Short mmCIF file of C-alpha atoms in Angstrom, two decimals:
data_model
loop_
_atom_site.label_atom_id
_atom_site.label_comp_id
_atom_site.label_asym_id
_atom_site.label_seq_id
_atom_site.Cartn_x
_atom_site.Cartn_y
_atom_site.Cartn_z
CA ARG A 216 81.83 116.42 139.86
CA LYS A 217 83.79 114.46 137.26
CA GLU A 218 81.79 112.31 134.90
CA VAL A 219 83.94 109.27 135.61
CA GLU A 220 85.86 108.97 138.86
CA GLN A 221 88.52 106.52 139.86
CA ASP A 222 90.94 106.12 142.74
CA PRO A 223 94.29 107.10 141.19
CA GLY A 224 96.22 104.64 143.33
CA PRO A 225 98.90 103.44 143.06
CA PHE A 226 97.92 99.98 144.13
CA ASN A 227 101.13 98.15 145.02
CA VAL A 228 100.54 94.40 145.18
CA PRO A 229 102.75 91.29 145.15
CA GLU A 230 102.63 88.81 142.34
CA GLY A 231 99.75 86.41 142.74
CA ALA A 232 97.57 88.84 144.64
CA THR A 233 93.98 89.65 143.80
CA VAL A 234 93.25 93.32 143.31
CA ALA A 235 90.04 95.19 142.61
CA PHE A 236 89.37 98.63 141.18
CA ASN A 237 86.15 100.55 141.31
CA CYS A 238 84.90 103.39 139.20
CA THR A 239 81.80 105.57 139.51
CA TYR A 240 80.03 107.47 136.77
CA SER A 241 77.63 110.36 137.02
CA ASN A 242 75.39 109.94 133.99
CA SER A 243 72.69 107.44 134.81
CA ALA A 244 71.73 107.18 131.14
CA SER A 245 75.15 105.84 130.14
CA GLN A 246 74.87 102.87 127.86
CA SER A 247 78.23 101.22 127.47
CA PHE A 248 81.18 100.65 129.74
CA PHE A 249 84.74 99.54 129.22
CA TRP A 250 88.05 99.02 130.89
CA TYR A 251 91.10 100.16 128.97
CA ARG A 252 94.69 99.51 129.90
CA GLN A 253 97.40 102.10 129.34
CA ASP A 254 101.08 101.37 129.75
CA CYS A 255 103.47 104.18 130.57
CA ARG A 256 103.79 106.57 127.61
CA LYS A 257 101.69 104.31 125.40
CA GLU A 258 98.19 104.53 123.99
CA PRO A 259 95.11 103.14 125.74
CA LYS A 260 94.11 99.66 124.65
CA LEU A 261 90.78 98.00 125.20
CA LEU A 262 90.98 95.43 127.98
CA MET A 263 87.36 94.42 128.09
CA SER A 264 83.83 95.61 127.75
CA VAL A 265 81.59 95.53 130.80
CA TYR A 266 78.21 93.89 130.48
CA SER A 267 75.23 94.21 132.77
CA SER A 268 75.43 90.55 133.73
CA GLY A 269 79.12 90.78 134.50
CA ASN A 270 81.79 89.14 132.39
CA GLU A 271 85.05 87.35 132.77
CA ASP A 272 88.11 87.09 130.55
CA GLY A 273 90.72 84.82 132.01
CA ARG A 274 92.02 86.41 135.20
CA PHE A 275 89.94 89.55 134.69
CA THR A 276 86.35 90.00 135.85
CA ALA A 277 84.29 93.11 135.21
CA GLN A 278 81.01 93.98 136.85
CA LEU A 279 78.48 96.73 136.45
CA ASN A 280 76.08 98.03 139.08
CA ARG A 281 73.66 100.38 137.33
CA ALA A 282 71.68 101.18 140.46
CA SER A 283 74.78 102.48 142.23
CA GLN A 284 76.45 103.67 139.02
CA TYR A 285 79.71 101.91 139.52
CA ILE A 286 81.90 99.54 137.59
CA SER A 287 84.51 97.21 138.97
CA LEU A 288 87.49 95.30 137.65
CA LEU A 289 88.93 92.33 139.51
CA ILE A 290 92.34 90.94 138.62
CA ARG A 291 93.23 87.55 140.04
CA ASP A 292 96.69 86.04 140.29
CA SER A 293 98.42 89.33 139.40
CA LYS A 294 101.41 89.17 137.08
CA LEU A 295 104.28 91.61 136.78
CA SER A 296 103.01 92.34 133.29
CA ASP A 297 99.72 93.60 134.71
CA SER A 298 101.51 96.73 135.94
CA ALA A 299 99.81 99.57 134.09
CA THR A 300 97.15 102.23 134.47
CA TYR A 301 93.59 100.99 134.15
CA LEU A 302 91.15 103.47 132.68
CA CYS A 303 87.44 103.24 133.32
CA VAL A 304 85.52 104.37 130.25
CA VAL A 305 81.86 105.21 129.81
CA ASN A 306 79.88 105.90 126.68
CA PRO A 307 76.99 108.30 127.44
CA TYR A 308 75.58 107.10 124.19
CA LEU A 309 72.19 108.71 123.99
CA LEU A 310 73.12 112.08 125.42
CA SER A 311 76.09 112.58 123.15
CA GLY A 312 73.84 113.04 120.16
CA GLY A 313 74.25 109.44 119.17
CA TYR A 314 77.95 109.66 118.58
CA ASN A 315 80.28 107.01 119.87
CA LYS A 316 81.81 109.30 122.48
CA LEU A 317 83.96 107.85 125.24
CA ILE A 318 84.40 109.53 128.60
CA PHE A 319 87.59 108.40 130.31
CA GLY A 320 88.44 108.29 133.96
CA ALA A 321 91.92 109.44 134.91
CA GLY A 322 92.93 105.87 135.64
CA THR A 323 94.08 103.72 138.51
CA ARG A 324 97.73 102.82 138.57
CA LEU A 325 98.67 99.24 139.42
CA ALA A 326 102.21 98.19 140.31
CA VAL A 327 102.80 94.46 140.74
CA HIS A 328 106.07 93.59 142.44
CA PRO A 329 107.94 90.28 142.77
CA ASP B 281 98.32 94.70 109.83
CA ALA B 282 95.54 97.26 109.86
CA MET B 283 96.40 100.03 112.23
CA VAL B 284 96.33 103.65 113.32
CA ILE B 285 99.57 105.49 112.67
CA GLN B 286 100.65 108.80 114.15
CA ASN B 287 103.55 110.91 113.05
CA PRO B 288 105.75 112.11 114.45
CA ARG B 289 105.92 110.22 117.75
CA TYR B 290 107.64 113.18 119.39
CA GLN B 291 107.28 116.79 118.33
CA VAL B 292 109.10 119.78 119.74
CA THR B 293 107.85 123.23 118.85
CA GLN B 294 108.37 126.75 120.02
CA PHE B 295 105.88 128.83 121.90
CA GLY B 296 103.51 130.37 119.34
CA LYS B 297 104.87 128.44 116.35
CA PRO B 298 102.14 126.55 114.46
CA VAL B 299 102.43 122.79 114.49
CA THR B 300 100.59 119.98 112.72
CA LEU B 301 100.22 116.43 113.95
CA SER B 302 99.12 113.71 111.58
CA CYS B 303 97.16 110.51 111.85
CA SER B 304 96.46 107.86 109.27
CA GLN B 305 94.54 104.62 109.41
CA THR B 306 94.28 101.48 107.35
CA LEU B 307 91.14 100.25 109.12
CA ASN B 308 88.81 102.13 106.76
CA HIS B 309 86.89 103.43 109.76
CA ASN B 310 84.52 106.30 109.14
CA VAL B 311 85.03 108.07 112.47
CA MET B 312 88.30 109.63 113.60
CA TYR B 313 88.95 111.30 116.94
CA TRP B 314 91.60 113.52 118.49
CA TYR B 315 92.25 113.35 122.22
CA GLN B 316 94.59 115.35 124.42
CA GLN B 317 96.09 113.60 127.43
CA LYS B 318 98.18 115.38 130.02
CA SER B 319 100.25 113.57 132.61
CA SER B 320 98.17 111.53 135.07
CA GLN B 321 94.95 112.80 133.52
CA ALA B 322 92.21 111.23 131.48
CA PRO B 323 92.31 111.49 127.70
CA LYS B 324 90.12 114.44 126.77
CA LEU B 325 88.23 114.47 123.49
CA LEU B 326 88.98 117.57 121.42
CA PHE B 327 86.87 116.82 118.35
CA HIS B 328 85.96 114.09 115.95
CA TYR B 329 85.00 113.55 112.34
CA TYR B 330 81.99 111.44 111.53
CA ASP B 331 82.74 110.79 107.87
CA LYS B 332 83.30 114.35 106.64
CA ASP B 333 81.27 116.00 109.39
CA PHE B 334 83.39 117.84 111.91
CA ASN B 335 82.21 117.81 115.54
CA ASN B 336 83.93 120.10 117.98
CA GLU B 337 83.70 119.62 121.74
CA ALA B 338 82.28 122.69 123.45
CA ASP B 339 85.36 123.31 125.56
CA THR B 340 88.00 122.80 122.86
CA PRO B 341 89.97 126.04 122.45
CA ASP B 342 89.89 127.79 119.07
CA ASN B 343 93.64 127.30 118.95
CA PHE B 344 92.99 123.69 117.95
CA GLN B 345 91.78 122.92 114.44
CA SER B 346 91.46 119.76 112.43
CA ARG B 347 91.35 118.64 108.82
CA ARG B 348 90.31 115.39 107.28
CA PRO B 349 91.14 115.41 103.57
CA ASN B 350 90.06 111.80 103.05
CA THR B 351 88.95 108.72 104.97
CA SER B 352 92.47 107.65 105.83
CA PHE B 353 94.04 110.86 107.08
CA CYS B 354 93.28 113.36 109.80
CA PHE B 355 95.39 116.29 110.98
CA LEU B 356 95.49 118.27 114.19
CA ASP B 357 96.65 121.86 113.79
CA ILE B 358 97.67 123.92 116.79
CA ARG B 359 97.81 127.48 115.58
CA SER B 360 99.74 129.08 118.43
CA PRO B 361 100.95 126.49 120.90
CA GLY B 362 101.26 127.56 124.48
CA LEU B 363 103.13 125.90 127.30
CA GLY B 364 99.84 124.46 128.51
CA ASP B 365 99.39 122.57 125.25
CA ALA B 366 102.29 120.25 125.99
CA ALA B 367 100.66 116.83 126.16
CA MET B 368 100.22 113.49 124.45
CA TYR B 369 97.87 113.76 121.48
CA LEU B 370 96.04 110.57 120.67
CA CYS B 371 94.24 109.77 117.45
CA ALA B 372 91.57 107.09 117.48
CA THR B 373 89.22 105.56 114.97
CA SER B 374 86.02 103.58 115.06
CA ARG B 375 83.48 102.20 112.72
CA ASP B 376 80.11 103.74 113.37
CA LEU B 377 77.24 102.67 111.23
CA LEU B 378 73.62 103.74 111.21
CA PRO B 379 71.30 102.40 112.34
CA ARG B 380 73.52 101.84 115.32
CA ARG B 381 73.31 98.33 116.67
CA ALA B 382 76.32 98.25 118.94
CA VAL B 383 78.97 100.52 120.29
CA GLU B 384 82.10 99.93 118.31
CA THR B 385 85.54 99.79 119.83
CA GLN B 386 87.84 102.78 119.39
CA TYR B 387 91.33 101.95 118.21
CA PHE B 388 94.08 104.29 119.28
CA GLY B 389 97.29 105.25 117.58
CA PRO B 390 100.53 105.35 119.58
CA GLY B 391 100.20 109.09 120.17
CA THR B 392 102.38 112.12 119.52
CA ARG B 393 104.05 113.65 122.51
CA LEU B 394 104.24 117.42 122.06
CA LEU B 395 106.76 119.54 123.86
CA VAL B 396 106.48 123.34 123.73
CA LEU B 397 109.60 125.35 124.44
#
């Protein structure tokens, strides 16, 4: 079983739509969670951290469910510029010997069309 | 602007011919990472330097080596590239201070795309 699993997509949605991605992780001791965005042939960039209480940044909302070991990302009012691959990232902090080690999912591809 | 720089952006090498990829940073971060990312796959950590301490991932092939001559620079050496080593190689940095109070963000360079002929 992969440590971080995501639906690869693609999710094809029209502009203005609301779209949600889920991600599951296998290590129940994981401490920190993130969503990164990666454009085609570019490097991953941090989109937002995911906090236990849930957090929102503009049109983006991230939630964490520790009991079920999944993380979600909700994008409201999708823009063409949101087209990218969204990587779910987990830091199994304690079990990695204390190092800041990130475990990436393979990503979910989003395509927003006019 | 402070940043992570990778050179070259594209590298073509021949099967079995050693190649070196470079990474430099102006962020003065103490931790530097090398990831390998193949098409439609997750970035996979190869190894990282915590200050001068080298930390190899258990499943990183011996064909991959790294050097960090100073805080700013880190190199990835592929001793005998095979066709399966064609990928995007991403360098990242973070500030990691003890005692650890928070997980610090990793900042990625633009990557070097390696093609093996």
